Short mmCIF file of C-alpha atoms in Angstrom, two decimals:
data_model
loop_
_atom_site.label_atom_id
_atom_site.label_comp_id
_atom_site.label_asym_id
_atom_site.label_seq_id
_atom_site.Cartn_x
_atom_site.Cartn_y
_atom_site.Cartn_z
CA MET S 11 0.11 0.08 0.07
CA VAL S 12 1.31 3.46 -1.03
CA ALA S 13 1.78 5.84 2.04
CA SER S 14 -0.04 9.05 2.05
CA LEU S 15 1.38 12.33 2.87
CA THR S 16 -0.14 15.73 4.04
CA SER S 17 1.27 19.00 4.73
CA HIS S 18 -0.69 21.75 6.98
CA GLU S 19 0.07 25.44 7.17
CA PRO S 20 1.89 25.94 10.62
CA ALA S 21 0.18 29.35 10.93
CA THR S 22 -3.46 28.08 10.68
CA GLY S 23 -3.44 24.36 10.88
CA VAL S 24 -5.19 24.24 7.60
CA LEU S 25 -4.59 21.36 5.19
CA LEU S 26 -2.30 22.74 2.49
CA TRP S 27 -1.28 19.76 0.43
CA GLN S 28 -1.84 15.74 0.25
CA GLY S 29 -0.21 13.28 -2.01
CA GLU S 30 1.53 9.88 -1.99
CA ALA S 31 5.00 8.78 -1.27
CA GLY S 32 7.20 7.92 -4.14
CA ASP S 33 9.03 4.76 -5.03
CA VAL S 34 12.84 4.90 -4.66
CA GLU S 35 13.75 2.13 -6.99
CA ALA S 36 11.66 3.68 -9.72
CA GLU S 37 13.00 7.18 -9.28
CA VAL S 38 16.68 6.28 -9.05
CA ALA S 39 16.15 3.89 -12.24
CA ARG S 40 14.46 6.73 -14.41
CA ALA S 41 17.44 9.13 -13.19
CA ARG S 42 20.05 6.60 -14.04
CA ALA S 43 18.53 5.73 -17.58
CA ALA S 44 18.40 9.54 -18.39
CA TRP S 45 21.71 10.83 -17.06
CA PRO S 46 23.84 9.74 -20.19
CA ARG S 47 21.85 11.76 -22.51
CA TRP S 48 21.82 14.81 -20.09
CA ALA S 49 25.42 14.47 -19.54
CA ALA S 50 26.30 14.29 -23.20
CA GLN S 51 24.51 17.66 -23.79
CA PRO S 52 26.92 20.53 -24.40
CA ILE S 53 27.61 22.76 -21.32
CA ALA S 54 26.06 25.70 -23.17
CA TYR S 55 22.87 23.73 -23.53
CA ARG S 56 22.56 22.95 -20.07
CA ILE S 57 23.21 26.72 -19.01
CA GLU S 58 20.52 27.73 -21.43
CA THR S 59 18.10 25.45 -19.96
CA LEU S 60 18.77 26.46 -16.38
CA ARG S 61 18.58 30.16 -17.45
CA ARG S 62 15.06 29.41 -18.77
CA PHE S 63 14.54 27.96 -15.38
CA VAL S 64 15.20 31.52 -13.90
CA ASN S 65 12.48 32.96 -16.30
CA VAL S 66 10.12 30.29 -15.27
CA VAL S 67 10.55 31.11 -11.53
CA ARG S 68 10.21 34.64 -12.08
CA ARG S 69 6.90 34.19 -13.94
CA ASN S 70 5.65 32.16 -10.85
CA GLU S 71 7.61 34.24 -8.24
CA ASP S 72 4.33 35.32 -6.41
CA ALA S 73 2.91 31.66 -6.26
CA LEU S 74 6.06 30.16 -5.27
CA ALA S 75 6.64 32.94 -2.40
CA ASP S 76 2.93 32.39 -1.30
CA LEU S 77 3.50 28.62 -1.17
CA ILE S 78 6.67 28.90 0.86
CA ALA S 79 5.14 31.20 3.17
CA ARG S 80 2.14 28.95 3.94
CA GLU S 81 3.93 25.86 3.99
CA THR S 82 6.82 26.98 6.35
CA GLY S 83 5.02 29.78 8.23
CA LYS S 84 7.64 32.31 7.37
CA PRO S 85 6.48 35.85 6.61
CA LEU S 86 5.79 36.55 2.99
CA TRP S 87 8.61 39.17 2.63
CA ASP S 88 10.99 36.31 3.79
CA ALA S 89 9.66 34.05 1.31
CA HIS S 90 10.11 36.38 -1.52
CA ALA S 91 13.61 36.72 -0.34
CA GLU S 92 14.02 33.06 -0.65
CA VAL S 93 12.66 33.05 -4.24
CA ALA S 94 15.16 35.71 -5.17
CA GLY S 95 17.94 33.46 -3.92
CA VAL S 96 16.67 30.67 -5.90
CA MET S 97 16.66 32.76 -9.23
CA SER S 98 20.27 34.39 -8.44
CA LYS S 99 21.70 30.77 -7.96
CA VAL S 100 21.89 30.15 -11.69
CA ASP S 101 24.16 32.87 -12.71
CA ILE S 102 26.43 32.14 -9.74
CA SER S 103 26.70 28.62 -10.38
CA VAL S 104 27.67 29.26 -14.10
CA ALA S 105 30.25 31.49 -12.88
CA ALA S 106 31.52 28.91 -10.25
CA TYR S 107 31.35 26.06 -12.75
CA SER S 108 33.67 27.89 -15.15
CA GLU S 109 35.96 28.93 -12.58
CA ARG S 110 36.36 25.71 -10.39
CA THR S 111 35.59 23.09 -12.80
CA GLY S 112 36.73 24.59 -16.06
CA GLN S 113 38.59 22.95 -18.81
CA ARG S 114 42.43 23.53 -18.62
CA ARG S 115 45.11 22.60 -21.08
CA LEU S 116 48.87 22.67 -20.44
CA GLU S 117 51.90 21.86 -22.54
CA ALA S 118 53.68 18.73 -21.74
CA ALA S 119 57.01 16.77 -22.99
CA LEU S 120 57.48 15.76 -26.67
CA GLY S 121 54.66 18.03 -27.79
CA ALA S 122 51.92 16.46 -25.99
CA ARG S 123 49.44 18.25 -23.97
CA GLN S 124 48.20 17.95 -20.49
CA SER S 125 44.28 18.25 -20.09
CA VAL S 126 42.25 18.73 -17.04
CA ARG S 127 38.42 18.23 -17.52
CA HIS S 128 35.61 17.45 -15.31
CA LYS S 129 32.92 14.55 -15.29
CA PRO S 130 29.49 14.25 -13.48
CA HIS S 131 29.23 11.65 -10.82
CA GLY S 132 25.99 10.29 -12.28
CA VAL S 133 22.86 10.25 -10.16
CA MET S 134 22.86 12.72 -7.05
CA ALA S 135 20.67 12.40 -4.22
CA VAL S 136 19.55 15.87 -2.95
CA LEU S 137 18.02 15.83 0.77
CA GLY S 138 16.35 19.07 1.55
CA PRO S 139 15.46 20.74 4.75
CA TYR S 140 12.35 22.52 5.56
CA ASN S 141 13.43 25.86 6.66
CA PHE S 142 14.44 27.03 3.08
CA PRO S 143 12.53 24.43 1.15
CA ALA S 144 13.26 25.85 -2.33
CA HIS S 145 16.56 27.82 -1.92
CA LEU S 146 18.72 25.35 -0.11
CA PRO S 147 17.97 22.22 -2.25
CA ASN S 148 18.09 24.46 -5.29
CA GLY S 149 21.74 25.36 -4.19
CA HIS S 150 22.65 21.53 -4.58
CA ILE S 151 20.39 20.95 -7.85
CA VAL S 152 21.59 23.95 -9.95
CA PRO S 153 25.25 23.02 -9.85
CA ALA S 154 24.58 19.28 -10.07
CA LEU S 155 22.58 19.61 -13.32
CA LEU S 156 25.08 22.04 -14.75
CA ALA S 157 27.65 19.53 -14.33
CA GLY S 158 25.69 17.00 -16.08
CA ASN S 159 24.45 14.83 -13.35
CA ALA S 160 20.83 13.67 -13.03
CA VAL S 161 19.12 14.42 -9.74
CA VAL S 162 16.60 12.76 -7.44
CA PHE S 163 15.30 15.29 -4.95
CA LYS S 164 13.56 14.13 -1.73
CA PRO S 165 12.22 17.45 0.07
CA SER S 166 11.59 17.39 3.77
CA GLU S 167 8.46 15.56 4.64
CA LYS S 168 7.32 18.93 6.24
CA THR S 169 7.53 20.91 3.01
CA PRO S 170 6.61 18.45 0.18
CA ALA S 171 4.29 21.03 -1.71
CA VAL S 172 7.17 23.29 -2.41
CA GLY S 173 9.43 20.58 -3.14
CA GLU S 174 6.83 19.45 -5.92
CA MET S 175 6.50 22.95 -7.31
CA LEU S 176 10.13 23.34 -7.60
CA VAL S 177 10.64 20.23 -9.53
CA LYS S 178 7.58 21.20 -11.95
CA LEU S 179 9.22 24.58 -12.61
CA TYR S 180 12.59 22.70 -13.68
CA HIS S 181 10.43 20.52 -15.89
CA GLU S 182 8.62 23.51 -17.36
CA ALA S 183 11.99 25.10 -18.16
CA GLY S 184 12.98 22.09 -20.05
CA VAL S 185 14.98 20.05 -17.77
CA PRO S 186 14.42 16.39 -18.86
CA ILE S 187 11.63 14.97 -16.73
CA GLU S 188 13.61 11.57 -16.41
CA ALA S 189 16.64 13.72 -15.28
CA MET S 190 15.16 15.59 -12.45
CA ARG S 191 12.99 13.43 -10.27
CA LEU S 192 11.12 14.21 -7.17
CA LEU S 193 10.84 11.63 -4.41
CA LEU S 194 8.12 12.21 -1.80
CA GLY S 195 8.33 10.46 1.59
CA GLY S 196 9.38 10.49 5.13
CA PRO S 197 13.09 9.74 6.72
CA ASP S 198 12.78 6.09 5.63
CA ALA S 199 12.73 7.25 1.85
CA GLY S 200 15.58 9.48 2.45
CA LYS S 201 17.75 6.58 3.88
CA ALA S 202 16.75 4.13 1.14
CA LEU S 203 17.61 6.89 -1.45
CA ALA S 204 21.02 7.65 -0.08
CA ALA S 205 21.80 3.86 0.31
CA HIS S 206 20.92 2.90 -3.31
CA PRO S 207 23.65 1.65 -5.13
CA ASP S 208 23.15 3.68 -8.36
CA VAL S 209 23.25 6.93 -6.41
CA GLY S 210 26.84 8.44 -6.94
CA GLY S 211 26.41 11.30 -4.50
CA ILE S 212 24.46 12.58 -1.40
CA LEU S 213 24.02 16.33 -1.01
CA PHE S 214 22.44 16.95 2.42
CA THR S 215 21.30 19.86 4.31
CA GLY S 216 19.76 19.16 7.88
CA SER S 217 20.42 18.15 11.43
CA ALA S 218 23.72 16.95 12.64
CA GLN S 219 22.11 13.84 13.82
CA THR S 220 21.01 12.75 10.54
CA GLY S 221 24.10 13.89 8.86
CA LEU S 222 26.49 12.05 11.22
CA ALA S 223 24.42 9.00 10.40
CA ILE S 224 24.85 9.36 6.73
CA ASN S 225 28.62 10.04 7.29
CA ARG S 226 28.76 6.60 9.32
CA GLN S 227 26.77 4.83 6.72
CA PHE S 228 29.27 5.55 3.88
CA ALA S 229 32.42 5.54 5.88
CA ALA S 230 33.48 2.51 3.78
CA GLN S 231 32.14 3.64 0.55
CA PRO S 232 34.61 6.37 -0.69
CA SER S 233 32.99 5.95 -4.10
CA LYS S 234 30.27 8.12 -2.85
CA ILE S 235 30.62 11.90 -2.81
CA LEU S 236 29.10 13.25 0.43
CA ALA S 237 28.38 16.93 1.00
CA LEU S 238 26.97 17.47 4.45
CA GLU S 239 25.58 20.68 5.84
CA MET S 240 24.66 20.19 9.46
CA GLY S 241 23.80 23.42 11.26
CA GLY S 242 25.40 25.08 13.96
CA ASN S 243 25.35 26.45 17.76
CA ASN S 244 26.62 29.76 16.60
CA PRO S 245 28.27 32.43 18.77
CA ILE S 246 27.90 36.21 18.42
CA VAL S 247 30.28 38.11 20.52
CA VAL S 248 29.60 41.80 21.57
CA TRP S 249 32.65 43.81 22.62
CA ASP S 250 33.40 47.55 23.20
CA THR S 251 31.36 49.64 20.60
CA PRO S 252 29.63 52.96 20.78
CA GLU S 253 26.88 51.74 18.45
CA ILE S 254 24.81 50.07 21.03
CA ASN S 255 21.67 50.29 19.07
CA ALA S 256 23.16 49.11 15.63
CA ALA S 257 24.72 46.28 17.69
CA ALA S 258 21.45 45.24 19.34
CA VAL S 259 19.95 45.06 15.80
CA LEU S 260 22.50 42.74 14.56
CA VAL S 261 22.02 40.37 17.44
CA VAL S 262 18.10 40.41 16.92
CA GLN S 263 18.55 39.86 13.17
CA SER S 264 21.12 37.08 13.98
CA ALA S 265 19.11 35.28 16.61
CA PHE S 266 15.50 35.89 15.44
CA LEU S 267 15.17 36.13 11.60
CA SER S 268 13.09 33.46 10.06
CA SER S 269 12.15 32.54 13.76
CA GLY S 270 15.65 31.43 14.41
CA GLN S 271 15.15 28.59 11.92
CA ARG S 272 18.32 29.34 9.92
CA CYS S 273 21.27 27.24 10.30
CA THR S 274 23.47 30.31 10.68
CA ALA S 275 21.25 31.70 13.63
CA ALA S 276 23.04 33.04 16.63
CA SER S 277 21.96 30.80 19.65
CA ARG S 278 24.90 32.23 21.99
CA LEU S 279 25.36 35.82 22.72
CA ILE S 280 28.77 36.26 24.42
CA VAL S 281 29.04 39.74 25.88
CA LYS S 282 31.63 41.76 27.73
CA ASP S 283 30.59 41.76 31.30
CA SER S 284 31.24 45.56 31.74
CA ILE S 285 28.57 46.44 29.10
CA ALA S 286 26.25 43.52 29.35
CA ASP S 287 23.32 45.05 31.59
CA ALA S 288 22.90 48.05 29.27
CA PHE S 289 23.35 46.02 25.98
CA ILE S 290 21.04 43.07 27.09
CA ALA S 291 18.44 45.68 28.08
CA GLU S 292 18.71 47.06 24.58
CA VAL S 293 18.41 43.71 22.98
CA LYS S 294 15.38 42.98 24.86
CA LYS S 295 13.65 46.17 24.21
CA LEU S 296 14.01 45.43 20.44
CA ALA S 297 12.87 41.81 20.75
CA ASP S 298 9.98 43.04 22.83
CA ARG S 299 8.74 45.00 19.67
CA LEU S 300 9.10 42.20 17.20
CA ILE S 301 5.66 41.15 15.59
CA VAL S 302 4.94 37.50 15.62
CA ASP S 303 1.96 36.66 13.44
CA HIS S 304 0.83 34.49 10.32
CA PRO S 305 2.69 35.28 7.18
CA HIS S 306 0.17 37.47 5.35
CA ALA S 307 -0.65 39.64 8.49
CA ASP S 308 -1.09 43.30 8.68
CA PRO S 309 1.06 44.95 10.01
CA THR S 310 3.81 42.95 8.49
CA PRO S 311 5.29 40.37 10.92
CA TYR S 312 9.07 40.06 11.47
CA MET S 313 8.41 36.42 12.53
CA GLY S 314 5.86 33.65 11.97
CA PRO S 315 5.43 30.46 13.64
CA VAL S 316 8.14 27.55 13.77
CA ILE S 317 7.45 24.54 11.47
CA ASP S 318 5.09 22.64 13.58
CA ASN S 319 4.02 22.02 17.20
CA PRO S 320 6.31 19.29 18.09
CA THR S 321 9.37 21.76 17.25
CA ALA S 322 7.56 24.71 19.32
CA ASP S 323 7.06 22.10 22.13
CA GLY S 324 10.73 21.12 22.18
CA LEU S 325 11.77 24.84 22.23
CA THR S 326 9.55 25.63 25.33
CA GLU S 327 10.66 22.65 26.93
CA SER S 328 14.42 23.53 26.17
CA PHE S 329 13.68 27.05 27.75
CA LEU S 330 12.29 25.51 30.80
CA TRP S 331 15.24 23.03 31.27
CA LEU S 332 17.73 25.92 31.00
CA MET S 333 15.67 27.96 33.46
CA SER S 334 15.51 24.84 35.95
CA ASN S 335 19.36 24.29 35.72
CA GLY S 336 20.65 27.66 36.30
CA GLY S 337 19.44 29.93 33.51
CA LYS S 338 18.13 33.36 34.48
CA PRO S 339 15.29 34.43 32.12
CA ILE S 340 15.62 37.73 30.51
CA LYS S 341 12.65 37.38 28.14
CA HIS S 342 10.38 34.40 28.70
CA MET S 343 9.24 32.24 25.82
CA VAL S 344 5.55 32.11 25.37
CA ARG S 345 3.08 30.37 22.97
CA PRO S 346 0.68 33.33 22.07
CA LYS S 347 -1.75 31.30 19.98
CA LYS S 348 -3.17 27.93 21.51
CA GLY S 349 -2.92 24.89 19.32
CA LEU S 350 -0.46 26.48 16.76
CA PRO S 351 3.19 26.58 16.69
CA PHE S 352 3.71 30.24 17.34
CA VAL S 353 6.59 31.11 19.92
CA SER S 354 7.70 34.41 21.19
CA PRO S 355 11.49 35.31 20.90
CA ALA S 356 13.18 34.37 24.05
CA ILE S 357 16.52 35.34 25.89
CA ILE S 358 17.93 33.56 28.97
CA ASP S 359 21.26 34.47 30.64
CA VAL S 360 23.14 31.02 31.20
CA THR S 361 26.43 32.30 32.57
CA ALA S 362 25.81 30.69 35.88
CA MET S 363 25.14 27.14 34.25
CA THR S 364 28.12 24.75 34.84
CA GLU S 365 27.19 22.55 31.99
CA ARG S 366 25.63 24.29 28.91
CA PRO S 367 24.05 21.80 26.44
CA ASP S 368 25.93 22.04 23.14
CA VAL S 369 22.89 21.41 20.87
CA GLU S 370 21.24 23.27 17.89
CA LEU S 371 18.18 24.93 19.33
CA PHE S 372 16.38 25.53 15.96
CA GLY S 373 14.23 28.47 16.92
CA PRO S 374 14.19 31.73 18.59
CA LEU S 375 15.97 31.08 21.84
CA LEU S 376 19.07 33.34 22.57
CA GLN S 377 21.60 32.28 25.47
CA VAL S 378 23.46 34.80 27.02
CA ILE S 379 26.91 34.30 28.39
CA ARG S 380 28.93 37.07 30.31
CA VAL S 381 32.85 37.22 30.02
CA ALA S 382 35.33 39.46 31.43
CA GLU S 383 38.19 39.13 28.92
CA PHE S 384 38.41 38.79 25.21
CA GLY S 385 40.28 35.63 25.39
CA ASP S 386 37.42 34.33 27.40
CA ALA S 387 35.04 35.29 24.76
CA ILE S 388 37.08 33.46 22.28
CA ALA S 389 37.13 30.17 24.41
CA GLU S 390 33.43 30.34 24.87
CA ALA S 391 32.97 30.97 21.16
CA ASN S 392 34.86 27.71 20.61
CA ASN S 393 32.95 25.77 23.47
CA THR S 394 30.95 23.74 20.85
CA ARG S 395 31.36 20.69 18.56
CA TYR S 396 29.88 22.80 15.75
CA GLY S 397 31.66 25.38 13.82
CA LEU S 398 29.50 27.03 11.18
CA SER S 399 29.16 30.77 11.72
CA ALA S 400 30.43 33.31 14.17
CA SER S 401 30.40 37.18 14.29
CA LEU S 402 32.29 39.88 16.35
CA ILE S 403 30.14 43.08 17.17
CA GLY S 404 32.45 45.88 18.06
CA GLY S 405 36.21 45.47 19.06
CA THR S 406 39.24 46.77 17.51
CA PRO S 407 40.84 45.66 14.09
CA ASP S 408 43.30 43.67 16.04
CA GLN S 409 40.72 42.07 18.09
CA TYR S 410 39.00 41.11 15.01
CA ASN S 411 42.04 39.66 13.49
CA GLN S 412 42.63 37.56 16.89
CA PHE S 413 38.87 36.54 16.64
CA TRP S 414 39.25 35.59 12.91
CA ALA S 415 42.52 33.55 13.72
CA ASN S 416 41.22 31.66 16.73
CA VAL S 417 37.63 30.98 16.31
CA ARG S 418 36.64 27.66 14.60
CA ALA S 419 33.98 28.29 11.82
CA GLY S 420 33.51 28.32 8.18
CA VAL S 421 31.79 31.70 8.24
CA ILE S 422 33.29 34.59 10.49
CA ASN S 423 31.93 38.20 10.28
CA TRP S 424 32.81 41.48 11.86
CA ASN S 425 30.08 43.77 12.57
CA ARG S 426 27.64 41.86 10.52
CA PRO S 427 24.92 39.20 11.54
CA THR S 428 25.97 35.60 11.67
CA ASN S 429 23.18 34.77 9.04
CA GLY S 430 22.59 36.08 5.51
CA ALA S 431 25.58 34.42 3.86
CA SER S 432 26.08 35.09 0.27
CA SER S 433 25.74 32.46 -2.57
CA SER S 434 28.67 34.12 -4.17
CA ALA S 435 30.89 32.83 -1.56
CA PRO S 436 31.52 29.10 -0.13
CA PHE S 437 29.35 28.21 2.67
CA GLY S 438 29.96 25.50 5.12
CA GLY S 439 31.54 24.58 8.42
CA VAL S 440 33.95 22.65 10.66
CA GLY S 441 33.33 20.31 13.39
CA ILE S 442 29.96 18.67 13.23
CA SER S 443 28.59 21.58 11.05
CA GLY S 444 29.97 20.00 7.92
CA ASN S 445 32.50 17.75 6.20
CA HIS S 446 34.88 20.20 4.48
CA ARG S 447 32.75 20.23 1.30
CA PRO S 448 31.29 23.81 1.57
CA SER S 449 28.14 24.58 -0.67
CA ALA S 450 27.03 27.91 -2.50
CA TYR S 451 30.04 29.03 -4.81
CA TYR S 452 32.02 25.92 -3.85
CA ALA S 453 29.13 23.48 -4.85
CA ALA S 454 30.86 22.94 -8.08
CA ASP S 455 33.66 21.21 -6.46
CA TYR S 456 31.32 18.21 -5.28
CA CYS S 457 29.12 18.04 -8.36
CA ALA S 458 31.95 17.00 -10.70
CA TYR S 459 35.47 15.32 -10.22
CA PRO S 460 38.58 16.12 -12.20
CA VAL S 461 40.10 13.86 -14.73
CA VAL S 462 43.71 14.56 -15.99
CA SER S 463 44.76 13.48 -19.36
CA ALA S 464 48.06 13.06 -20.95
CA GLU S 465 47.12 13.58 -24.92
CA ILE S 466 49.26 13.50 -28.32
CA GLU S 467 47.91 12.72 -31.59
CA GLN S 468 50.59 9.92 -32.71
CA PRO S 469 52.27 7.42 -30.33
CA ARG S 470 55.67 8.59 -29.58
CA ALA S 471 57.83 6.60 -27.22
CA SER S 472 61.29 5.12 -26.54
CA ILE S 473 63.22 3.06 -23.76
CA GLY S 474 66.75 4.66 -23.06
CA VAL S 475 67.92 2.52 -20.38
CA GLY S 476 67.69 -0.99 -18.89
CA LEU S 477 67.69 -2.99 -22.34
CA LYS S 478 70.18 -5.73 -23.32
CA ASP S 479 72.37 -4.84 -26.40
CA ILE S 480 71.01 -6.33 -29.70
CA ASP S 481 73.08 -9.38 -30.72
CA ILE S 482 74.05 -8.50 -34.10
CA SER S 483 75.47 -12.06 -34.85
CA ALA S 484 72.22 -13.83 -34.06
CA MET S 485 70.22 -11.69 -36.55
CA GLY S 486 71.18 -13.61 -39.72
CA ASP S 487 72.05 -12.04 -43.14
#
């Protein structure tokens, strides 16, 4: 019996979409059969096809943004920003493909030439998250298709409607239906897809728990390329600065944008003790003003709900646990709408806690840690197994240099928020935030592999040493 799937609007509880789970074997087989023809197309053809995709998305921008807003709960303006990221990805990926996987020819000995070219891996499995259900999988799909791979895309079971629409837009643009496949299903479908022997690569964005399980599963299979982006427990350090209000805005943006459901969201505010009281008061004052409402509300909300009630329940339980284990509440987390996954932005001082849980609290929950010395701030920033994003607000150029040199993270900013990374730069982390295969501009690196060739039109060779002399007397007349 085929399992059915449903998706409900987080902000209203209304049924948004329903459908049936897909067949892993069938989807991989169709992609595998279609891959050679797609890979054989000239790169100019694939570029032209994906540029048509941009035009198709532009024609459907309002509908796609509306669907993203309804299925994730994020405000409509935030959903439009996501669609803009989907469209900008193609030109960025074309430039990255040319720069990082372009063809090179070098002169070699005896008039030969040395060629470096790149080949696609085959069928790539893209496992997408729910927080950016179009933009983040698109960041894998576009470079994978450009390189000549076929793709089987499994969206999060929490956002199947957006995943379905995204694939339809690819098909409408002319990406072959068989080369761009949609697999709907839950975690078991994702596991089966990743484990399929005909899948040459797994491109994953999601939780550390799932990413680490994938990494363990394929530790003995080096033939499969793994690109894992697994979130963070990100620090934002605030030091001496005369711009208290601007610094507070950066902290609020880092912690509460998209309801804190960004892998680069700041979850730990590390602040100099001598300025902490005044600064935390400024952050709280601003957080108190944030409008939390449904995506299409008037006035426009800053935050919508989190993705579902279990997520909201987990966040409120985490806040209570921190409070029960030494945390001092600054701004309580509350559930303003009964039965729906809305949560208010929350702030709690955990300085006095002897042990702080090193987990990704994926929501609008900011923990405050006070420190006396800048070296202590760096030590606290590194007090995590994760290593995705970190920011220093304030401080001197020398302190920023010290921060940059010593903090373990793949994205390190100065007087900028922790989130909002550019697609024109590499994006990834260290520790359990990733496996040293950054995405965004560097996604080209894991979507094709280099092949080195020594080439000459006619065979030309000789052996100059190690041969016996020719016995002329034995050669006859």
